[in-house]
Amino acid sequence: MIKCSENVAAFNSWRCEMQNHINMYGWEFDFDYNKTRYEYESHFKSCACAPCRNFYQNVGNLPSELVEFLEQFGIIVERPIEMWSSIAVKEEGIVDYVLCYAVSGTVSQPLNDEIDIEDLKILLMNPGYSPPTKFDK
């Protein structure tokens, strides 16, 4: 059985050259799509814990705008490097998740520190505040 946090180890030895640029939502992103995609395809494994199994069953319900936003960086949405449920109301079938994804790249700091997509908030974090990832740039 793989624990979610074990996926983080796959990102610890990244070396990257930025090959892609996106200006979106007031942010400037310089990233390596191929490197990000390769890491997700090569190293991330599914977790067997109950919250993760529930997420895998419901990942298809994520808003398409969110999925498109994440996938343009090479992220495989079904394979977050870390996740946990922050709110669960079983009787109503509601679960709010915190999902962590990593991208091989850099981002500029705009006036605001989040991106809103539908009712979701995307927080762009310095690797020092996210699960233990290490990026050279």
PDB file of C-alpha atoms in Angstrom:
ATOM      1  CA  MET A   1       0.000   0.000   0.000  1.00  0.00           C
ATOM      2  CA  ILE A   2       1.325   3.450  -0.962  1.00  0.00           C
ATOM      3  CA  LYS A   3       0.786   6.417   1.361  1.00  0.00           C
ATOM      4  CA  CYS A   4      -0.083   9.758  -0.239  1.00  0.00           C
ATOM      5  CA  SER A   5       3.003  11.447   1.174  1.00  0.00           C
ATOM      6  CA  GLU A   6       5.281   8.908  -0.531  1.00  0.00           C
ATOM      7  CA  ASN A   7       4.354  10.503  -3.867  1.00  0.00           C
ATOM      8  CA  VAL A   8       6.130  13.675  -2.767  1.00  0.00           C
ATOM      9  CA  ALA A   9       9.505  11.925  -2.844  1.00  0.00           C
ATOM     10  CA  ALA A  10       9.272  11.680  -6.624  1.00  0.00           C
ATOM     11  CA  PHE A  11       9.626  15.480  -6.896  1.00  0.00           C
ATOM     12  CA  ASN A  12      12.687  15.856  -4.676  1.00  0.00           C
ATOM     13  CA  SER A  13      15.358  15.621  -7.403  1.00  0.00           C
ATOM     14  CA  TRP A  14      13.976  17.860 -10.140  1.00  0.00           C
ATOM     15  CA  ARG A  15      16.243  19.774 -12.491  1.00  0.00           C
ATOM     16  CA  CYS A  16      14.400  21.792 -15.098  1.00  0.00           C
ATOM     17  CA  GLU A  17      14.651  24.231 -17.954  1.00  0.00           C
ATOM     18  CA  MET A  18      11.558  26.347 -18.520  1.00  0.00           C
ATOM     19  CA  GLN A  19      10.086  25.643 -21.952  1.00  0.00           C
ATOM     20  CA  ASN A  20       6.551  26.994 -21.641  1.00  0.00           C
ATOM     21  CA  HIS A  21       5.041  30.341 -20.705  1.00  0.00           C
ATOM     22  CA  ILE A  22       1.458  31.247 -19.802  1.00  0.00           C
ATOM     23  CA  ASN A  23       0.045  34.589 -18.704  1.00  0.00           C
ATOM     24  CA  MET A  24      -3.297  33.813 -17.051  1.00  0.00           C
ATOM     25  CA  TYR A  25      -5.434  35.205 -14.243  1.00  0.00           C
ATOM     26  CA  GLY A  26      -2.832  37.933 -13.704  1.00  0.00           C
ATOM     27  CA  TRP A  27      -0.043  35.398 -13.092  1.00  0.00           C
ATOM     28  CA  GLU A  28       3.054  34.707 -15.181  1.00  0.00           C
ATOM     29  CA  PHE A  29       3.942  30.999 -15.346  1.00  0.00           C
ATOM     30  CA  ASP A  30       7.240  29.677 -16.727  1.00  0.00           C
ATOM     31  CA  PHE A  31       7.301  25.892 -16.607  1.00  0.00           C
ATOM     32  CA  ASP A  32       8.405  22.667 -18.218  1.00  0.00           C
ATOM     33  CA  TYR A  33       5.279  20.803 -19.352  1.00  0.00           C
ATOM     34  CA  ASN A  34       7.194  17.683 -20.427  1.00  0.00           C
ATOM     35  CA  LYS A  35       9.120  17.372 -17.152  1.00  0.00           C
ATOM     36  CA  THR A  36       5.971  17.872 -15.077  1.00  0.00           C
ATOM     37  CA  ARG A  37       4.039  15.324 -17.142  1.00  0.00           C
ATOM     38  CA  TYR A  38       6.906  12.824 -17.021  1.00  0.00           C
ATOM     39  CA  GLU A  39       7.065  12.987 -13.215  1.00  0.00           C
ATOM     40  CA  TYR A  40       3.320  12.423 -12.868  1.00  0.00           C
ATOM     41  CA  GLU A  41       3.375   9.528 -15.356  1.00  0.00           C
ATOM     42  CA  SER A  42       6.502   7.914 -13.918  1.00  0.00           C
ATOM     43  CA  HIS A  43       6.364   8.245 -10.162  1.00  0.00           C
ATOM     44  CA  PHE A  44       2.918   8.762  -8.757  1.00  0.00           C
ATOM     45  CA  LYS A  45       1.035   5.794  -7.442  1.00  0.00           C
ATOM     46  CA  SER A  46      -2.515   5.472  -6.225  1.00  0.00           C
ATOM     47  CA  CYS A  47      -3.180   5.470  -2.514  1.00  0.00           C
ATOM     48  CA  ALA A  48      -5.544   2.924  -0.988  1.00  0.00           C
ATOM     49  CA  CYS A  49      -6.814   4.956   1.995  1.00  0.00           C
ATOM     50  CA  ALA A  50     -10.571   5.667   2.177  1.00  0.00           C
ATOM     51  CA  PRO A  51     -10.397   9.425   1.396  1.00  0.00           C
ATOM     52  CA  CYS A  52      -8.198   8.757  -1.644  1.00  0.00           C
ATOM     53  CA  ARG A  53     -10.430   5.951  -2.923  1.00  0.00           C
ATOM     54  CA  ASN A  54     -13.398   8.318  -2.632  1.00  0.00           C
ATOM     55  CA  PHE A  55     -11.505  11.027  -4.528  1.00  0.00           C
ATOM     56  CA  TYR A  56     -10.561   8.606  -7.342  1.00  0.00           C
ATOM     57  CA  GLN A  57     -14.224   7.614  -7.703  1.00  0.00           C
ATOM     58  CA  ASN A  58     -15.335  11.253  -7.923  1.00  0.00           C
ATOM     59  CA  VAL A  59     -12.479  12.993  -9.744  1.00  0.00           C
ATOM     60  CA  GLY A  60     -14.632  13.065 -12.886  1.00  0.00           C
ATOM     61  CA  ASN A  61     -16.927  15.541 -11.117  1.00  0.00           C
ATOM     62  CA  LEU A  62     -14.260  18.258 -10.902  1.00  0.00           C
ATOM     63  CA  PRO A  63     -15.180  21.377 -12.882  1.00  0.00           C
ATOM     64  CA  SER A  64     -13.874  21.176 -16.435  1.00  0.00           C
ATOM     65  CA  GLU A  65     -12.345  24.676 -16.180  1.00  0.00           C
ATOM     66  CA  LEU A  66     -10.239  23.506 -13.217  1.00  0.00           C
ATOM     67  CA  VAL A  67      -9.155  20.321 -15.001  1.00  0.00           C
ATOM     68  CA  GLU A  68      -8.186  22.283 -18.131  1.00  0.00           C
ATOM     69  CA  PHE A  69      -6.241  24.804 -16.037  1.00  0.00           C
ATOM     70  CA  LEU A  70      -4.216  22.082 -14.283  1.00  0.00           C
ATOM     71  CA  GLU A  71      -3.670  19.878 -17.334  1.00  0.00           C
ATOM     72  CA  GLN A  72      -2.077  22.700 -19.362  1.00  0.00           C
ATOM     73  CA  PHE A  73       0.911  22.472 -16.967  1.00  0.00           C
ATOM     74  CA  GLY A  74       1.300  18.708 -17.469  1.00  0.00           C
ATOM     75  CA  ILE A  75      -0.512  17.778 -14.252  1.00  0.00           C
ATOM     76  CA  ILE A  76      -2.477  14.542 -14.186  1.00  0.00           C
ATOM     77  CA  VAL A  77      -5.467  15.636 -12.100  1.00  0.00           C
ATOM     78  CA  GLU A  78      -6.181  12.095 -10.895  1.00  0.00           C
ATOM     79  CA  ARG A  79      -2.736  11.955  -9.245  1.00  0.00           C
ATOM     80  CA  PRO A  80      -2.341  14.740  -6.681  1.00  0.00           C
ATOM     81  CA  ILE A  81       0.936  14.572  -4.767  1.00  0.00           C
ATOM     82  CA  GLU A  82      -1.028  15.008  -1.540  1.00  0.00           C
ATOM     83  CA  MET A  83      -4.677  15.286  -0.585  1.00  0.00           C
ATOM     84  CA  TRP A  84      -6.919  15.270   2.432  1.00  0.00           C
ATOM     85  CA  SER A  85     -10.591  15.853   3.086  1.00  0.00           C
ATOM     86  CA  SER A  86     -11.206  19.050   5.010  1.00  0.00           C
ATOM     87  CA  ILE A  87     -14.971  18.655   5.397  1.00  0.00           C
ATOM     88  CA  ALA A  88     -17.070  15.526   5.061  1.00  0.00           C
ATOM     89  CA  VAL A  89     -20.826  15.359   5.542  1.00  0.00           C
ATOM     90  CA  LYS A  90     -21.624  11.732   4.835  1.00  0.00           C
ATOM     91  CA  GLU A  91     -25.402  12.159   5.178  1.00  0.00           C
ATOM     92  CA  GLU A  92     -25.380  14.749   2.371  1.00  0.00           C
ATOM     93  CA  GLY A  93     -22.671  13.082   0.285  1.00  0.00           C
ATOM     94  CA  ILE A  94     -20.425  16.143   0.533  1.00  0.00           C
ATOM     95  CA  VAL A  95     -16.643  16.019   0.796  1.00  0.00           C
ATOM     96  CA  ASP A  96     -14.367  19.035   0.388  1.00  0.00           C
ATOM     97  CA  TYR A  97     -10.808  18.149  -0.515  1.00  0.00           C
ATOM     98  CA  VAL A  98      -7.509  19.947  -0.305  1.00  0.00           C
ATOM     99  CA  LEU A  99      -5.482  18.795  -3.315  1.00  0.00           C
ATOM    100  CA  CYS A 100      -1.778  19.480  -3.807  1.00  0.00           C
ATOM    101  CA  TYR A 101      -0.136  19.414  -7.211  1.00  0.00           C
ATOM    102  CA  ALA A 102       3.411  20.363  -8.196  1.00  0.00           C
ATOM    103  CA  VAL A 103       4.713  21.904 -11.406  1.00  0.00           C
ATOM    104  CA  SER A 104       8.295  22.085 -12.592  1.00  0.00           C
ATOM    105  CA  GLY A 105       8.586  25.835 -12.987  1.00  0.00           C
ATOM    106  CA  THR A 106       8.274  29.301 -11.551  1.00  0.00           C
ATOM    107  CA  VAL A 107       5.451  31.786 -11.098  1.00  0.00           C
ATOM    108  CA  SER A 108       5.381  35.539 -10.602  1.00  0.00           C
ATOM    109  CA  GLN A 109       3.695  37.002  -7.528  1.00  0.00           C
ATOM    110  CA  PRO A 110       0.687  39.121  -8.490  1.00  0.00           C
ATOM    111  CA  LEU A 111      -1.293  41.407  -6.203  1.00  0.00           C
ATOM    112  CA  ASN A 112      -3.586  38.582  -5.103  1.00  0.00           C
ATOM    113  CA  ASP A 113      -2.363  35.194  -3.937  1.00  0.00           C
ATOM    114  CA  GLU A 114      -5.071  32.935  -5.285  1.00  0.00           C
ATOM    115  CA  ILE A 115      -6.893  32.047  -8.470  1.00  0.00           C
ATOM    116  CA  ASP A 116     -10.664  31.574  -8.349  1.00  0.00           C
ATOM    117  CA  ILE A 117     -12.180  29.028 -10.705  1.00  0.00           C
ATOM    118  CA  GLU A 118     -15.913  28.591 -10.185  1.00  0.00           C
ATOM    119  CA  ASP A 119     -16.342  28.095  -6.383  1.00  0.00           C
ATOM    120  CA  LEU A 120     -12.796  26.772  -6.028  1.00  0.00           C
ATOM    121  CA  LYS A 121      -9.716  28.590  -4.833  1.00  0.00           C
ATOM    122  CA  ILE A 122      -6.268  27.734  -6.139  1.00  0.00           C
ATOM    123  CA  LEU A 123      -3.473  28.853  -3.856  1.00  0.00           C
ATOM    124  CA  LEU A 124      -0.068  29.076  -5.473  1.00  0.00           C
ATOM    125  CA  MET A 125       2.448  28.287  -2.798  1.00  0.00           C
ATOM    126  CA  ASN A 126       6.144  28.518  -2.350  1.00  0.00           C
ATOM    127  CA  PRO A 127       7.475  24.942  -2.119  1.00  0.00           C
ATOM    128  CA  GLY A 128       8.511  25.685   1.478  1.00  0.00           C
ATOM    129  CA  TYR A 129       4.831  25.904   2.456  1.00  0.00           C
ATOM    130  CA  SER A 130       3.583  22.929   0.479  1.00  0.00           C
ATOM    131  CA  PRO A 131       4.226  19.199   0.879  1.00  0.00           C
ATOM    132  CA  PRO A 132       8.000  18.610   0.914  1.00  0.00           C
ATOM    133  CA  THR A 133       8.906  19.301  -2.700  1.00  0.00           C
ATOM    134  CA  LYS A 134      12.179  20.719  -3.924  1.00  0.00           C
ATOM    135  CA  PHE A 135      12.603  22.872  -6.993  1.00  0.00           C
ATOM    136  CA  ASP A 136      15.775  24.512  -8.201  1.00  0.00           C
ATOM    137  CA  LYS A 137      13.888  27.405  -9.794  1.00  0.00           C
TER     138      LYS A 137
END
